[in-house]
mmCIF file of N, CA, C and O and ligand atoms in Angstrom:
data_model
loop_
_atom_site.group_PDB
_atom_site.id
_atom_site.type_symbol
_atom_site.label_atom_id
_atom_site.label_comp_id
_atom_site.label_asym_id
_atom_site.label_seq_id
_atom_site.Cartn_x
_atom_site.Cartn_y
_atom_site.Cartn_z
ATOM 1 N N UNK A 1147 18.463 -6.169 -12.131
ATOM 2 C CA UNK A 1147 17.451 -6.353 -13.192
ATOM 3 C C UNK A 1147 15.769 -6.224 -12.562
ATOM 4 O O UNK A 1147 15.789 -7.492 -12.003
ATOM 5 N N UNK A 1148 15.138 -5.808 -13.071
ATOM 6 C CA UNK A 1148 13.525 -5.598 -12.196
ATOM 7 C C UNK A 1148 12.983 -6.785 -13.023
ATOM 8 O O UNK A 1148 13.251 -7.234 -14.128
ATOM 9 N N UNK A 1149 12.063 -7.247 -12.042
ATOM 10 C CA UNK A 1149 11.071 -8.436 -12.883
ATOM 11 C C UNK A 1149 10.000 -7.831 -13.102
ATOM 12 O O UNK A 1149 9.163 -6.957 -12.401
ATOM 13 N N UNK A 1150 9.158 -8.397 -14.197
ATOM 14 C CA UNK A 1150 7.922 -7.779 -14.563
ATOM 15 C C UNK A 1150 7.006 -8.954 -14.775
ATOM 16 O O UNK A 1150 7.450 -9.948 -15.355
ATOM 17 N N UNK A 1151 5.957 -8.778 -14.425
ATOM 18 C CA UNK A 1151 5.020 -9.716 -14.544
ATOM 19 C C UNK A 1151 3.988 -9.679 -15.588
ATOM 20 O O UNK A 1151 3.823 -8.357 -15.928
ATOM 21 N N UNK A 1152 4.103 -10.732 -16.241
ATOM 22 C CA UNK A 1152 3.027 -10.615 -17.630
ATOM 23 C C UNK A 1152 2.059 -11.424 -17.518
ATOM 24 O O UNK A 1152 2.175 -12.602 -17.060
ATOM 25 N N UNK A 1153 0.795 -11.342 -18.140
ATOM 26 C CA UNK A 1153 -0.208 -12.368 -18.445
ATOM 27 C C UNK A 1153 -0.597 -12.033 -19.815
ATOM 28 O O UNK A 1153 -0.552 -11.170 -20.599
ATOM 29 N N UNK A 1154 -0.762 -13.456 -20.306
ATOM 30 C CA UNK A 1154 -1.287 -13.485 -21.732
ATOM 31 C C UNK A 1154 -2.699 -13.351 -21.748
ATOM 32 O O UNK A 1154 -3.346 -14.216 -20.991
ATOM 33 N N UNK A 1155 -3.243 -12.364 -22.523
ATOM 34 C CA UNK A 1155 -4.606 -12.500 -22.782
ATOM 35 C C UNK A 1155 -5.211 -13.457 -23.694
ATOM 36 O O UNK A 1155 -6.401 -13.772 -23.737
ATOM 37 N N UNK A 1156 -4.174 -14.196 -24.291
ATOM 38 C CA UNK A 1156 -4.564 -15.195 -25.142
ATOM 39 C C UNK A 1156 -4.918 -16.501 -24.546
ATOM 40 O O UNK A 1156 -5.701 -17.271 -24.457
ATOM 41 N N UNK A 1157 -3.789 -17.083 -23.935
ATOM 42 C CA UNK A 1157 -3.779 -18.443 -23.156
ATOM 43 C C UNK A 1157 -4.029 -18.269 -21.693
ATOM 44 O O UNK A 1157 -4.531 -19.327 -21.115
ATOM 45 N N UNK A 1158 -3.943 -16.977 -21.083
ATOM 46 C CA UNK A 1158 -3.977 -16.662 -19.736
ATOM 47 C C UNK A 1158 -2.877 -17.219 -18.916
ATOM 48 O O UNK A 1158 -3.007 -17.195 -17.585
ATOM 49 N N UNK A 1159 -1.806 -17.519 -19.543
ATOM 50 C CA UNK A 1159 -0.546 -17.782 -18.938
ATOM 51 C C UNK A 1159 0.032 -16.485 -18.162
ATOM 52 O O UNK A 1159 0.052 -15.435 -18.584
ATOM 53 N N UNK A 1160 0.597 -16.912 -16.817
ATOM 54 C CA UNK A 1160 1.176 -15.595 -16.110
ATOM 55 C C UNK A 1160 2.565 -16.086 -15.932
ATOM 56 O O UNK A 1160 2.881 -17.183 -15.619
ATOM 57 N N UNK A 1161 3.555 -14.903 -16.123
ATOM 58 C CA UNK A 1161 4.751 -15.366 -16.013
ATOM 59 C C UNK A 1161 5.609 -14.124 -15.459
ATOM 60 O O UNK A 1161 5.121 -12.964 -15.716
ATOM 61 N N UNK A 1162 6.802 -14.263 -15.040
ATOM 62 C CA UNK A 1162 7.561 -13.086 -14.521
ATOM 63 C C UNK A 1162 9.163 -13.138 -15.631
ATOM 64 O O UNK A 1162 9.449 -14.252 -15.927
ATOM 65 N N UNK A 1163 9.138 -12.037 -16.189
ATOM 66 C CA UNK A 1163 10.272 -12.077 -17.225
ATOM 67 C C UNK A 1163 10.950 -10.865 -16.501
ATOM 68 O O UNK A 1163 10.738 -9.743 -16.354
ATOM 69 N N UNK A 1164 12.489 -11.247 -16.810
ATOM 70 C CA UNK A 1164 13.682 -10.346 -16.322
ATOM 71 C C UNK A 1164 13.878 -9.364 -17.515
ATOM 72 O O UNK A 1164 14.389 -10.154 -18.709
ATOM 73 N N UNK A 1165 13.877 -8.104 -17.485
ATOM 74 C CA UNK A 1165 14.451 -7.301 -18.809
ATOM 75 C C UNK A 1165 14.370 -5.797 -17.955
ATOM 76 O O UNK A 1165 14.133 -5.595 -17.108
ATOM 77 N N UNK A 1166 15.582 -5.251 -18.826
ATOM 78 C CA UNK A 1166 15.788 -4.134 -18.188
ATOM 79 C C UNK A 1166 14.897 -2.888 -18.564
ATOM 80 O O UNK A 1166 13.793 -3.166 -19.391
ATOM 81 N N UNK A 1167 14.876 -1.958 -17.834
ATOM 82 C CA UNK A 1167 13.817 -1.123 -17.772
ATOM 83 C C UNK A 1167 13.670 -0.439 -19.080
ATOM 84 O O UNK A 1167 12.655 0.145 -19.688
ATOM 85 N N UNK A 1168 14.875 -0.311 -19.741
ATOM 86 C CA UNK A 1168 14.840 0.508 -20.977
ATOM 87 C C UNK A 1168 14.385 -0.210 -22.279
ATOM 88 O O UNK A 1168 14.132 0.279 -23.219
ATOM 89 N N UNK A 1169 14.185 -1.699 -21.825
ATOM 90 C CA UNK A 1169 13.551 -2.412 -22.876
ATOM 91 C C UNK A 1169 12.415 -2.421 -23.062
ATOM 92 O O UNK A 1169 11.395 -1.984 -21.953
ATOM 93 N N UNK A 1170 11.800 -2.662 -24.414
ATOM 94 C CA UNK A 1170 10.240 -2.425 -24.662
ATOM 95 C C UNK A 1170 9.615 -3.569 -23.804
ATOM 96 O O UNK A 1170 10.305 -4.641 -23.583
ATOM 97 N N UNK A 1171 8.412 -3.269 -23.465
ATOM 98 C CA UNK A 1171 7.496 -4.418 -22.760
ATOM 99 C C UNK A 1171 7.612 -5.919 -23.750
ATOM 100 O O UNK A 1171 7.531 -5.515 -24.901
ATOM 101 N N UNK A 1172 7.572 -6.763 -23.206
ATOM 102 C CA UNK A 1172 7.163 -8.064 -24.234
ATOM 103 C C UNK A 1172 5.965 -7.992 -24.394
ATOM 104 O O UNK A 1172 4.832 -7.924 -23.592
ATOM 105 N N UNK A 1173 5.722 -8.722 -25.475
ATOM 106 C CA UNK A 1173 4.368 -8.814 -26.079
ATOM 107 C C UNK A 1173 4.209 -10.383 -26.508
ATOM 108 O O UNK A 1173 3.018 -10.892 -26.320
ATOM 109 N N UNK A 1174 5.021 -10.928 -26.792
ATOM 110 C CA UNK A 1174 5.075 -12.285 -27.438
ATOM 111 C C UNK A 1174 4.937 -13.247 -26.309
ATOM 112 O O UNK A 1174 5.974 -13.446 -25.351
ATOM 113 N N UNK A 1175 3.836 -13.994 -26.189
ATOM 114 C CA UNK A 1175 3.898 -15.043 -25.156
ATOM 115 C C UNK A 1175 4.480 -16.197 -25.374
ATOM 116 O O UNK A 1175 4.448 -16.806 -26.591
ATOM 117 N N UNK A 1176 5.645 -16.459 -24.488
ATOM 118 C CA UNK A 1176 6.352 -18.014 -24.788
ATOM 119 C C UNK A 1176 5.443 -19.275 -24.833
ATOM 120 O O UNK A 1176 6.009 -20.137 -25.150
ATOM 121 N N UNK A 1177 4.167 -18.992 -23.999
ATOM 122 C CA UNK A 1177 3.369 -20.393 -24.099
ATOM 123 C C UNK A 1177 2.578 -20.691 -25.269
ATOM 124 O O UNK A 1177 2.951 -21.977 -25.769
ATOM 125 N N UNK A 1178 2.036 -19.402 -25.648
ATOM 126 C CA UNK A 1178 1.318 -19.855 -27.021
ATOM 127 C C UNK A 1178 1.830 -19.156 -28.382
ATOM 128 O O UNK A 1178 1.258 -19.252 -29.443
ATOM 129 N N UNK A 1179 2.860 -18.327 -28.034
ATOM 130 C CA UNK A 1179 3.254 -17.685 -29.115
ATOM 131 C C UNK A 1179 2.405 -16.470 -29.527
ATOM 132 O O UNK A 1179 2.912 -15.889 -30.730
ATOM 133 N N UNK A 1180 1.482 -16.276 -29.264
ATOM 134 C CA UNK A 1180 0.635 -14.860 -29.458
ATOM 135 C C UNK A 1180 1.328 -13.622 -28.943
ATOM 136 O O UNK A 1180 1.748 -13.535 -27.929
ATOM 137 N N UNK A 1181 0.894 -12.738 -29.625
ATOM 138 C CA UNK A 1181 1.512 -11.533 -29.155
ATOM 139 C C UNK A 1181 0.355 -10.662 -28.261
ATOM 140 O O UNK A 1181 -0.329 -9.803 -29.130
ATOM 141 N N UNK A 1182 0.182 -11.215 -27.235
ATOM 142 C CA UNK A 1182 -1.003 -11.020 -26.361
ATOM 143 C C UNK A 1182 -0.612 -10.816 -25.024
ATOM 144 O O UNK A 1182 -1.210 -10.927 -23.974
ATOM 145 N N UNK A 1183 0.713 -10.669 -24.613
ATOM 146 C CA UNK A 1183 1.339 -10.234 -23.362
ATOM 147 C C UNK A 1183 0.765 -8.824 -22.860
ATOM 148 O O UNK A 1183 1.169 -7.976 -23.515
ATOM 149 N N UNK A 1184 0.348 -8.895 -21.603
ATOM 150 C CA UNK A 1184 0.015 -7.643 -21.152
ATOM 151 C C UNK A 1184 0.888 -7.378 -19.736
ATOM 152 O O UNK A 1184 0.826 -8.330 -18.901
ATOM 153 N N UNK A 1185 1.851 -6.322 -19.481
ATOM 154 C CA UNK A 1185 2.354 -6.262 -18.447
ATOM 155 C C UNK A 1185 1.616 -5.918 -16.993
ATOM 156 O O UNK A 1185 0.766 -4.993 -17.172
ATOM 157 N N UNK A 1186 1.842 -6.911 -16.051
ATOM 158 C CA UNK A 1186 0.784 -6.506 -14.981
ATOM 159 C C UNK A 1186 1.751 -5.353 -14.050
ATOM 160 O O UNK A 1186 2.917 -5.368 -14.075
ATOM 161 N N UNK A 1187 0.782 -4.693 -13.177
ATOM 162 C CA UNK A 1187 1.557 -3.824 -12.162
ATOM 163 C C UNK A 1187 2.087 -4.830 -11.219
ATOM 164 O O UNK A 1187 1.303 -5.257 -10.230
ATOM 165 N N UNK A 1188 3.333 -4.490 -11.121
ATOM 166 C CA UNK A 1188 4.260 -5.141 -10.300
ATOM 167 C C UNK A 1188 5.370 -4.451 -9.784
ATOM 168 O O UNK A 1188 5.553 -3.175 -10.292
ATOM 169 N N UNK A 1189 6.544 -5.046 -9.236
ATOM 170 C CA UNK A 1189 7.902 -4.463 -9.199
ATOM 171 C C UNK A 1189 7.713 -3.010 -8.836
ATOM 172 O O UNK A 1189 7.264 -2.541 -7.921
ATOM 173 N N UNK A 1190 7.989 -2.156 -9.928
ATOM 174 C CA UNK A 1190 8.115 -0.814 -9.839
ATOM 175 C C UNK A 1190 6.588 -0.183 -9.310
ATOM 176 O O UNK A 1190 6.505 0.810 -8.593
ATOM 177 N N UNK A 1191 5.898 -0.801 -10.265
ATOM 178 C CA UNK A 1191 4.521 -0.300 -9.751
ATOM 179 C C UNK A 1191 3.812 -0.636 -8.435
ATOM 180 O O UNK A 1191 3.245 0.351 -7.774
ATOM 181 N N UNK A 1192 4.337 -1.769 -7.743
ATOM 182 C CA UNK A 1192 3.759 -2.094 -6.514
ATOM 183 C C UNK A 1192 4.673 -1.154 -5.454
ATOM 184 O O UNK A 1192 4.051 -0.702 -4.690
ATOM 185 N N UNK A 1193 5.962 -0.764 -5.844
ATOM 186 C CA UNK A 1193 6.346 -0.090 -5.024
ATOM 187 C C UNK A 1193 5.823 1.343 -4.809
ATOM 188 O O UNK A 1193 5.566 2.035 -3.791
ATOM 189 N N UNK A 1194 5.630 1.851 -5.989
ATOM 190 C CA UNK A 1194 4.621 3.135 -5.811
ATOM 191 C C UNK A 1194 3.524 3.012 -5.208
ATOM 192 O O UNK A 1194 3.169 4.101 -4.655
ATOM 193 N N UNK A 1195 2.920 1.942 -5.358
ATOM 194 C CA UNK A 1195 1.374 1.873 -4.716
ATOM 195 C C UNK A 1195 1.810 1.893 -3.337
ATOM 196 O O UNK A 1195 0.960 2.437 -2.376
ATOM 197 N N UNK A 1196 2.742 1.049 -2.873
ATOM 198 C CA UNK A 1196 2.820 0.684 -1.632
ATOM 199 C C UNK A 1196 3.261 2.312 -0.813
ATOM 200 O O UNK A 1196 2.834 2.737 0.115
ATOM 201 N N UNK A 1197 4.162 3.018 -1.916
ATOM 202 C CA UNK A 1197 4.720 4.369 -1.220
ATOM 203 C C UNK A 1197 3.466 5.218 -0.946
ATOM 204 O O UNK A 1197 3.278 5.824 0.075
ATOM 205 N N UNK A 1198 2.411 5.291 -1.928
ATOM 206 C CA UNK A 1198 1.333 6.156 -1.331
ATOM 207 C C UNK A 1198 0.430 5.638 -0.182
ATOM 208 O O UNK A 1198 -0.194 6.350 0.158
ATOM 209 N N UNK A 1199 0.686 4.569 -0.266
ATOM 210 C CA UNK A 1199 -0.219 3.658 1.010
ATOM 211 C C UNK A 1199 0.384 4.257 2.309
ATOM 212 O O UNK A 1199 -0.316 4.549 3.259
ATOM 213 N N UNK A 1200 1.624 4.311 2.206
ATOM 214 C CA UNK A 1200 2.400 4.659 3.638
ATOM 215 C C UNK A 1200 2.247 6.087 3.816
ATOM 216 O O UNK A 1200 1.614 6.432 5.022
ATOM 217 N N UNK A 1201 1.942 6.772 2.727
ATOM 218 C CA UNK A 1201 1.782 8.296 2.969
ATOM 219 C C UNK A 1201 0.585 8.499 3.597
ATOM 220 O O UNK A 1201 0.303 9.393 4.131
ATOM 221 N N UNK A 1202 -0.583 7.756 2.840
ATOM 222 C CA UNK A 1202 -1.747 8.026 3.452
ATOM 223 C C UNK A 1202 -2.026 7.353 4.693
ATOM 224 O O UNK A 1202 -2.710 8.028 5.747
ATOM 225 N N UNK A 1203 -1.253 6.450 5.305
ATOM 226 C CA UNK A 1203 -1.371 5.842 6.447
ATOM 227 C C UNK A 1203 -0.655 6.980 7.501
ATOM 228 O O UNK A 1203 -1.175 7.328 8.525
ATOM 229 N N UNK A 1204 0.372 7.627 7.047
ATOM 230 C CA UNK A 1204 1.205 8.419 7.806
ATOM 231 C C UNK A 1204 0.343 9.745 8.058
ATOM 232 O O UNK A 1204 0.188 10.265 9.227
ATOM 233 N N UNK A 1205 -0.249 10.203 7.177
ATOM 234 C CA UNK A 1205 -1.391 11.091 7.257
ATOM 235 C C UNK A 1205 -2.588 10.807 8.211
ATOM 236 O O UNK A 1205 -3.056 11.768 9.022
ATOM 237 N N UNK A 1206 -2.972 9.904 7.814
ATOM 238 C CA UNK A 1206 -4.150 9.125 8.879
ATOM 239 C C UNK A 1206 -3.673 9.270 10.202
ATOM 240 O O UNK A 1206 -4.680 9.679 11.224
ATOM 241 N N UNK A 1207 -2.488 8.562 10.342
ATOM 242 C CA UNK A 1207 -2.172 8.326 11.898
ATOM 243 C C UNK A 1207 -1.933 9.631 12.633
ATOM 244 O O UNK A 1207 -1.967 9.909 13.663
ATOM 245 N N UNK A 1208 -1.368 10.683 11.409
ATOM 246 C CA UNK A 1208 -1.162 12.011 12.182
ATOM 247 C C UNK A 1208 -2.302 12.694 12.726
ATOM 248 O O UNK A 1208 -2.304 13.258 13.848
ATOM 249 N N UNK A 1209 -3.306 12.684 11.801
ATOM 250 C CA UNK A 1209 -4.575 13.662 12.302
ATOM 251 C C UNK A 1209 -5.183 12.432 13.194
ATOM 252 O O UNK A 1209 -5.758 13.200 14.159
ATOM 253 N N UNK A 1210 -4.825 11.309 13.365
ATOM 254 C CA UNK A 1210 -5.549 10.415 14.353
ATOM 255 C C UNK A 1210 -4.954 10.799 15.616
ATOM 256 O O UNK A 1210 -5.753 10.881 16.712
ATOM 257 N N UNK A 1211 -3.641 11.038 15.705
ATOM 258 C CA UNK A 1211 -2.785 11.438 16.838
ATOM 259 C C UNK A 1211 -3.248 12.607 17.386
ATOM 260 O O UNK A 1211 -3.503 12.868 18.524
ATOM 261 N N UNK A 1212 -3.662 13.781 16.493
ATOM 262 C CA UNK A 1212 -4.007 14.974 16.912
ATOM 263 C C UNK A 1212 -5.381 14.677 17.510
ATOM 264 O O UNK A 1212 -5.938 15.574 18.360
ATOM 265 N N UNK A 1213 -6.066 13.953 16.881
ATOM 266 C CA UNK A 1213 -7.598 13.903 17.568
ATOM 267 C C UNK A 1213 -7.331 13.368 18.632
ATOM 268 O O UNK A 1213 -8.317 13.358 19.756
ATOM 269 N N UNK A 1214 -6.672 12.104 18.885
ATOM 270 C CA UNK A 1214 -6.352 11.450 20.197
ATOM 271 C C UNK A 1214 -5.913 12.585 21.454
ATOM 272 O O UNK A 1214 -6.492 12.542 22.381
ATOM 273 N N UNK A 1215 -4.921 13.470 20.945
ATOM 274 C CA UNK A 1215 -4.482 14.235 21.821
ATOM 275 C C UNK A 1215 -5.544 15.312 22.282
ATOM 276 O O UNK A 1215 -5.744 15.713 23.484
ATOM 277 N N UNK A 1216 -6.442 15.841 21.155
ATOM 278 C CA UNK A 1216 -7.548 16.486 21.732
ATOM 279 C C UNK A 1216 -8.669 15.788 22.733
ATOM 280 O O UNK A 1216 -8.925 16.492 23.748
ATOM 281 N N UNK A 1217 -8.676 14.467 22.375
ATOM 282 C CA UNK A 1217 -9.667 13.798 23.265
ATOM 283 C C UNK A 1217 -9.100 13.707 24.690
ATOM 284 O O UNK A 1217 -10.150 13.686 25.462
ATOM 285 N N UNK A 1218 -7.850 13.489 24.526
ATOM 286 C CA UNK A 1218 -7.091 13.170 25.908
ATOM 287 C C UNK A 1218 -7.116 14.604 26.890
ATOM 288 O O UNK A 1218 -7.507 14.586 27.853
ATOM 289 N N UNK A 1219 -7.035 15.557 26.081
ATOM 290 C CA UNK A 1219 -7.108 16.858 26.671
ATOM 291 C C UNK A 1219 -8.233 17.156 27.297
ATOM 292 O O UNK A 1219 -8.668 17.712 28.187
ATOM 293 N N UNK A 1220 -9.507 16.833 26.362
ATOM 294 C CA UNK A 1220 -10.542 17.152 26.866
ATOM 295 C C UNK A 1220 -11.330 16.077 27.965
ATOM 296 O O UNK A 1220 -12.108 16.400 28.858
ATOM 297 N N UNK A 1221 -10.870 14.795 28.059
ATOM 298 C CA UNK A 1221 -11.393 14.054 29.052
ATOM 299 C C UNK A 1221 -10.424 13.894 30.195
ATOM 300 O O UNK A 1221 -11.279 13.374 31.234
ATOM 301 N N UNK A 1222 -9.315 14.628 30.147
ATOM 302 C CA UNK A 1222 -8.512 14.585 31.513
ATOM 303 C C UNK A 1222 -9.373 15.144 32.712
ATOM 304 O O UNK A 1222 -9.275 15.124 33.819
ATOM 305 N N UNK A 1223 -9.675 16.472 32.310
ATOM 306 C CA UNK A 1223 -10.516 17.524 33.600
ATOM 307 C C UNK A 1223 -11.455 16.688 34.076
ATOM 308 O O UNK A 1223 -11.949 16.643 34.994
ATOM 309 N N UNK A 1224 -12.230 15.968 33.023
ATOM 310 C CA UNK A 1224 -13.554 15.474 33.445
ATOM 311 C C UNK A 1224 -13.325 14.147 34.217
ATOM 312 O O UNK A 1224 -14.220 13.893 35.330
ATOM 313 N N UNK A 1225 -12.274 13.709 33.724
ATOM 314 C CA UNK A 1225 -12.043 12.218 34.522
ATOM 315 C C UNK A 1225 -11.327 12.690 35.842
ATOM 316 O O UNK A 1225 -11.908 11.998 36.927
ATOM 317 N N UNK A 1226 -10.682 13.737 36.064
ATOM 318 C CA UNK A 1226 -10.008 13.914 37.271
ATOM 319 C C UNK A 1226 -10.903 14.599 38.165
ATOM 320 O O UNK A 1226 -10.987 14.297 39.605
ATOM 321 N N UNK A 1227 -11.930 15.123 37.699
ATOM 322 C CA UNK A 1227 -13.211 15.791 38.791
ATOM 323 C C UNK A 1227 -14.062 14.733 39.068
ATOM 324 O O UNK A 1227 -14.935 14.877 40.033
ATOM 325 N N UNK A 1228 -14.171 13.611 38.304
ATOM 326 C CA UNK A 1228 -15.031 12.791 38.564
ATOM 327 C C UNK A 1228 -14.680 11.755 39.501
ATOM 328 O O UNK A 1228 -15.204 11.167 40.093
ATOM 329 N N UNK A 1229 -13.405 11.747 39.589
ATOM 330 C CA UNK A 1229 -12.606 10.724 40.523
ATOM 331 C C UNK A 1229 -12.851 10.808 41.985
ATOM 332 O O UNK A 1229 -13.072 10.125 42.866
ATOM 333 N N UNK A 1230 -12.439 12.412 42.570
ATOM 334 C CA UNK A 1230 -12.643 12.587 43.817
ATOM 335 C C UNK A 1230 -14.154 12.502 44.581
ATOM 336 O O UNK A 1230 -14.089 12.395 45.565
ATOM 337 N N UNK A 1231 -14.735 12.849 43.457
ATOM 338 C CA UNK A 1231 -16.455 12.847 43.808
ATOM 339 C C UNK A 1231 -17.019 11.594 44.331
ATOM 340 O O UNK A 1231 -17.865 11.240 44.950
ATOM 341 N N UNK A 1232 -16.164 10.288 43.344
ATOM 342 C CA UNK A 1232 -16.612 8.978 43.757
ATOM 343 C C UNK A 1232 -16.314 8.510 44.794
ATOM 344 O O UNK A 1232 -17.188 8.021 45.625
ATOM 345 N N UNK A 1233 -15.040 8.690 45.678
ATOM 346 C CA UNK A 1233 -14.950 8.182 47.077
ATOM 347 C C UNK A 1233 -15.677 8.676 48.030
ATOM 348 O O UNK A 1233 -16.099 8.359 49.066
ATOM 349 N N UNK A 1234 -16.033 10.256 47.873
ATOM 350 C CA UNK A 1234 -16.631 10.993 48.901
ATOM 351 C C UNK A 1234 -17.984 10.514 48.929
ATOM 352 O O UNK A 1234 -18.632 10.784 50.009
ATOM 353 N N UNK A 1235 -18.624 10.084 47.941
ATOM 354 C CA UNK A 1235 -20.129 9.906 47.862
ATOM 355 C C UNK A 1235 -20.392 8.344 48.421
ATOM 356 O O UNK A 1235 -20.998 7.896 48.991
ATOM 357 N N UNK A 1236 -19.019 7.637 48.675
ATOM 358 C CA UNK A 1236 -19.106 6.385 49.345
ATOM 359 C C UNK A 1236 -19.232 6.192 50.832
ATOM 360 O O UNK A 1236 -18.406 7.076 51.308
HETATM 361 ZN ZN1 LIG B 505 -0.229 -17.386 -24.370
#
């Protein structure tokens, strides 16, 4: 059963409530009895957030790798051409 985090906008209490996904979100605060509970983004929401983050990182690292490859390709000839000229000047 998923855990849902709730915060009471009336008394500020934060709590985790277990209930099934098919159940309606709880609204009554067990602390003060007010119908002021709001469900915080956690559990399922956090996974979704993490998932999109992973994709973003994946995307970035992929383009970064491509850039690194291009940079290596570009710096390789200039690196090898500058190396033999160094000992010869010595
Ligand atoms: Zn409350």
